[in-house]
XYZ file of N, CA and C in Angstrom:
360
model
N -0.397 -28.425 11.610
C 0.512 -27.674 10.763
C 0.724 -26.282 11.369
N 1.937 -25.800 11.199
C 2.316 -24.521 11.775
C 2.683 -23.531 10.675
N 2.427 -22.254 10.937
C 2.847 -21.201 10.013
C 4.311 -20.872 10.271
N 4.902 -20.114 9.379
C 6.299 -19.723 9.549
C 6.489 -18.900 10.825
N 5.528 -18.038 11.118
C 5.609 -17.229 12.335
C 5.532 -18.073 13.594
N 4.643 -19.057 13.577
C 4.509 -19.945 14.740
C 5.792 -20.753 14.949
N 6.365 -21.257 13.864
C 7.595 -22.041 13.977
C 8.734 -21.161 14.481
N 8.821 -19.955 13.961
C 9.869 -19.037 14.409
C 9.766 -18.814 15.919
N 8.555 -18.596 16.400
C 8.355 -18.374 17.832
C 8.678 -19.629 18.639
N 8.185 -20.770 18.199
C 8.420 -22.033 18.907
C 9.915 -22.343 18.989
N 10.612 -22.133 17.879
C 12.024 -22.517 17.798
C 12.974 -21.424 18.294
N 12.457 -20.228 18.489
C 13.301 -19.128 18.953
C 14.247 -18.615 17.870
N 13.805 -18.671 16.636
C 14.591 -18.152 15.516
C 13.709 -17.212 14.706
N 14.303 -16.504 13.789
C 13.529 -15.543 12.999
C 12.911 -16.203 11.767
N 11.883 -15.553 11.243
C 11.299 -16.021 9.989
C 12.323 -15.889 8.868
N 13.187 -14.893 8.976
C 14.261 -14.723 7.984
C 15.161 -15.964 7.956
N 15.492 -16.480 9.137
C 16.325 -17.682 9.223
C 15.622 -18.865 8.581
N 14.338 -19.004 8.835
C 13.581 -20.104 8.235
C 13.562 -19.991 6.710
N 13.386 -18.785 6.204
C 13.401 -18.591 4.753
C 14.787 -18.900 4.186
N 15.816 -18.493 4.925
C 17.186 -18.773 4.506
C 17.436 -20.282 4.450
N 17.009 -21.001 5.491
C 17.177 -22.453 5.513
C 16.446 -23.102 4.333
N 15.288 -22.555 3.990
C 14.561 -23.084 2.838
C 15.339 -22.794 1.549
N 15.830 -21.575 1.412
C 16.593 -21.197 0.217
C 17.829 -22.069 0.050
N 18.429 -22.437 1.167
C 19.649 -23.249 1.150
C 19.354 -24.750 1.130
N 18.085 -25.111 0.992
C 17.651 -26.518 0.940
C 17.968 -27.301 2.207
N 17.915 -26.612 3.325
C 18.103 -27.272 4.616
C 16.768 -27.776 5.136
N 15.707 -27.066 4.804
C 14.357 -27.489 5.186
C 13.424 -27.210 4.004
N 12.426 -28.058 3.865
C 11.478 -27.916 2.753
C 10.053 -27.956 3.286
N 9.537 -26.793 3.711
C 8.151 -26.787 4.172
C 7.208 -27.059 3.014
N 6.023 -27.518 3.357
C 4.999 -27.699 2.321
C 4.318 -26.356 2.110
N 3.672 -26.214 0.990
C 2.939 -24.976 0.696
C 1.451 -25.285 0.653
N 0.661 -24.404 1.260
C -0.790 -24.602 1.203
C -1.331 -24.034 -0.112
N -2.631 -24.033 -0.274
C -3.261 -23.576 -1.520
C -2.942 -22.114 -1.837
N -2.646 -21.334 -0.800
C -2.301 -19.923 -0.993
C -0.801 -19.716 -1.212
N -0.037 -20.796 -1.136
C 1.409 -20.691 -1.293
C 2.149 -20.381 -0.002
N 1.418 -20.354 1.099
C 2.055 -20.089 2.398
C 2.772 -21.335 2.896
N 3.888 -21.110 3.566
C 4.661 -22.213 4.131
C 3.908 -22.838 5.298
N 3.982 -24.167 5.369
C 3.393 -24.907 6.486
C 4.403 -25.941 6.951
N 4.515 -26.055 8.267
C 5.474 -26.964 8.874
C 4.722 -27.940 9.763
N 5.176 -29.197 9.776
C 4.572 -30.186 10.665
C 5.580 -30.564 11.743
N 5.210 -31.537 12.570
C 6.078 -31.945 13.682
C 7.438 -32.451 13.198
N 7.467 -33.119 12.054
C 8.754 -33.620 11.552
C 9.678 -32.461 11.180
N 9.104 -31.373 10.681
C 9.910 -30.183 10.387
C 10.496 -29.602 11.680
N 9.674 -29.577 12.730
C 10.139 -29.035 14.010
C 11.282 -29.873 14.580
N 11.151 -31.195 14.505
C 12.227 -32.074 14.996
C 13.504 -31.850 14.193
N 13.369 -31.738 12.884
C 14.524 -31.491 12.026
C 15.163 -30.149 12.383
N 14.338 -29.115 12.578
C 14.876 -27.801 12.933
C 15.589 -27.826 14.275
N 15.074 -28.592 15.235
C 15.768 -28.725 16.530
C 17.177 -29.262 16.307
N 17.290 -30.252 15.453
C 18.583 -30.856 15.146
C 19.490 -29.837 14.454
N 18.959 -29.149 13.468
C 19.738 -28.142 12.739
C 20.223 -27.047 13.688
N 19.349 -26.595 14.566
C 19.711 -25.537 15.518
C 20.826 -26.018 16.444
N 20.752 -27.263 16.895
C 21.824 -27.807 17.745
C 23.144 -27.876 16.981
N 23.082 -28.296 15.732
C 24.310 -28.323 14.928
C 24.889 -26.918 14.820
N 24.039 -25.944 14.565
C 24.484 -24.555 14.433
C 25.044 -24.046 15.752
N 24.362 -24.356 16.864
C 24.828 -23.911 18.192
C 26.195 -24.484 18.531
N 26.503 -25.642 17.984
C 27.792 -26.283 18.260
C 28.813 -25.984 17.158
N 28.556 -24.897 16.444
C 29.506 -24.347 15.470
C 29.701 -25.169 14.198
N 28.726 -26.008 13.850
C 28.847 -26.687 12.564
C 28.620 -25.636 11.480
N 29.525 -25.538 10.526
C 29.345 -24.561 9.450
C 28.084 -24.856 8.636
N 27.471 -23.803 8.140
C 26.239 -23.953 7.369
C 26.470 -24.842 6.152
N 27.655 -24.796 5.569
C 27.952 -25.658 4.409
C 27.858 -27.130 4.790
N 28.314 -27.476 5.985
C 28.236 -28.868 6.446
C 26.798 -29.260 6.764
N 26.029 -28.323 7.322
C 24.620 -28.598 7.592
C 23.894 -28.833 6.274
N 24.199 -28.015 5.269
C 23.600 -28.198 3.944
C 23.987 -29.552 3.354
N 25.247 -29.917 3.527
C 25.714 -31.209 3.021
C 24.959 -32.349 3.696
N 24.817 -32.267 5.014
C 24.093 -33.287 5.761
C 22.639 -33.361 5.285
N 21.991 -32.198 5.146
C 20.591 -32.159 4.710
C 20.440 -32.786 3.324
N 21.358 -32.470 2.447
C 21.326 -33.021 1.090
C 21.460 -34.542 1.113
N 22.383 -35.025 1.935
C 22.570 -36.468 2.059
C 21.325 -37.141 2.633
N 20.710 -36.492 3.616
C 19.501 -37.056 4.232
C 18.379 -37.165 3.203
N 18.255 -36.164 2.360
C 17.214 -36.176 1.318
C 17.467 -37.301 0.317
N 18.753 -37.555 0.039
C 19.096 -38.605 -0.930
C 18.640 -39.983 -0.479
N 18.630 -40.214 0.822
C 18.111 -41.487 1.313
C 19.112 -42.342 2.064
N 18.682 -43.566 2.340
C 19.440 -44.478 3.198
C 20.827 -44.816 2.673
N 21.015 -44.799 1.369
C 22.327 -45.170 0.835
C 23.432 -44.169 1.225
N 23.043 -43.034 1.854
C 24.042 -42.045 2.299
C 24.327 -42.138 3.794
N 23.832 -43.182 4.425
C 23.976 -43.313 5.877
C 25.426 -43.246 6.319
N 26.312 -43.927 5.629
C 27.726 -43.944 6.003
C 28.329 -42.535 5.926
N 27.980 -41.800 4.899
C 28.497 -40.436 4.750
C 27.970 -39.519 5.850
N 26.687 -39.674 6.187
C 26.110 -38.865 7.263
C 26.754 -39.196 8.600
N 26.985 -40.489 8.824
C 27.642 -40.914 10.052
C 29.024 -40.276 10.166
N 29.776 -40.307 9.089
C 31.125 -39.717 9.084
C 31.063 -38.221 9.382
N 30.123 -37.544 8.779
C 29.963 -36.114 9.009
C 29.681 -35.818 10.482
N 28.781 -36.606 11.079
C 28.432 -36.395 12.484
C 29.582 -36.769 13.419
N 30.311 -37.824 13.089
C 31.464 -38.197 13.916
C 32.537 -37.112 13.875
N 32.766 -36.554 12.703
C 33.739 -35.456 12.593
C 33.287 -34.252 13.407
N 31.993 -33.978 13.370
C 31.486 -32.839 14.146
C 31.586 -33.111 15.640
N 31.316 -34.341 16.045
C 31.445 -34.690 17.461
C 32.889 -34.495 17.930
N 33.852 -34.882 17.099
C 35.262 -34.649 17.424
C 35.541 -33.156 17.590
N 34.946 -32.354 16.726
C 35.101 -30.904 16.813
C 34.517 -30.371 18.124
N 33.361 -30.899 18.514
C 32.739 -30.480 19.771
C 33.630 -30.850 20.956
N 34.192 -32.048 20.927
C 35.079 -32.472 22.015
C 36.275 -31.528 22.127
N 36.801 -31.096 20.991
C 37.920 -30.151 20.994
C 37.473 -28.813 21.588
N 36.272 -28.372 21.220
C 35.733 -27.134 21.788
C 35.608 -27.247 23.307
N 35.140 -28.388 23.774
C 34.965 -28.606 25.212
C 36.312 -28.535 25.918
N 37.312 -29.188 25.353
C 38.658 -29.139 25.960
C 39.182 -27.703 26.007
N 38.966 -26.965 24.932
C 39.407 -25.573 24.884
C 38.695 -24.752 25.941
N 37.395 -24.942 26.072
C 36.630 -24.200 27.071
C 37.019 -24.587 28.486
N 37.296 -25.883 28.717
C 37.722 -26.315 30.050
C 39.068 -25.688 30.411
N 39.973 -25.631 29.466
C 41.279 -25.014 29.715
C 41.112 -23.530 30.008
N 40.247 -22.862 29.264
C 39.994 -21.441 29.505
C 39.355 -21.236 30.873
N 38.426 -22.125 31.251
C 37.779 -22.037 32.553
C 38.800 -22.197 33.676
N 39.709 -23.163 33.533
C 40.745 -23.369 34.549
C 41.646 -22.144 34.671
N 42.002 -21.553 33.535
C 42.839 -20.365 33.548
C 42.117 -19.213 34.239
N 40.837 -19.053 33.937
C 40.060 -17.988 34.568
C 39.891 -18.233 36.067
N 39.634 -19.473 36.448
C 39.522 -19.801 37.878
C 40.800 -19.410 38.609
N 41.933 -19.734 38.010
C 43.226 -19.385 38.623
C 43.370 -17.870 38.742
N 43.075 -17.155 37.676
C 43.228 -15.699 37.676
C 42.285 -15.063 38.691
N 41.049 -15.552 38.769
C 40.090 -15.040 39.742
C 40.593 -15.272 41.159
N 41.128 -16.455 41.419
C 41.662 -16.766 42.752
C 42.812 -15.826 43.099
N 43.684 -15.546 42.135
C 44.804 -14.619 42.361
C 44.280 -13.242 42.735
N 43.303 -12.748 41.986
C 42.746 -11.427 42.291
C 42.062 -11.401 43.648
N 41.280 -12.438 43.969
C 40.602 -12.484 45.263
C 41.608 -12.506 46.401
N 42.661 -13.285 46.227
C 43.713 -13.351 47.236
C 44.376 -11.980 47.404
N 44.674 -11.329 46.305
C 45.301 -10.016 46.333
C 44.410 -9.014 47.053
N 43.118 -9.012 46.722
C 42.164 -8.076 47.312
C 41.999 -8.354 48.801
N 41.930 -9.648 49.179
C 41.731 -9.972 50.603
C 42.949 -9.572 51.435
N 44.139 -9.622 50.877
C 45.354 -9.222 51.604
C 45.464 -7.709 51.744
N 44.833 -6.990 50.804
C 44.849 -5.527 50.842
C 43.911 -4.979 51.906
N 42.832 -5.711 52.135
C 41.785 -5.211 53.071
C 42.155 -5.367 54.495
C-alpha cells in the first residue's frame, strides 16, 4: 500500500490532483485506521490510465463519466467502449492536426534556412 505522497511522486502528479480525483469520484483510495489514504497497485494502474486520458485531452467530465460507468459494473461495457472509441477518434484528429502543423513548420524552416544560406 502506498501513501498519497508516494503515489504523487510515483505518478508525477500532485497530492492536490489526487485529492481532486477523489473528490470527483475518479479514484477511491481506501482509508487506514487513522483515516489516511492508501493506494494499492490497482489504484496505480487506474491512475496511469486516467493520466493518459488527461494527457490526450479527454475532458475531466468524460473521465468522470467513464469512472462512474466502470464502478457500475460490466453492464456498462458498451457505453465505456463508445466513450473510448469517441476519444480515440478525437486523438486521431489531434494527430492529423499536429502532422499538418509539423509539415507547415518544416516548410517554413526550410524557407528560412534557404534564405539564410543564400545571404551568407
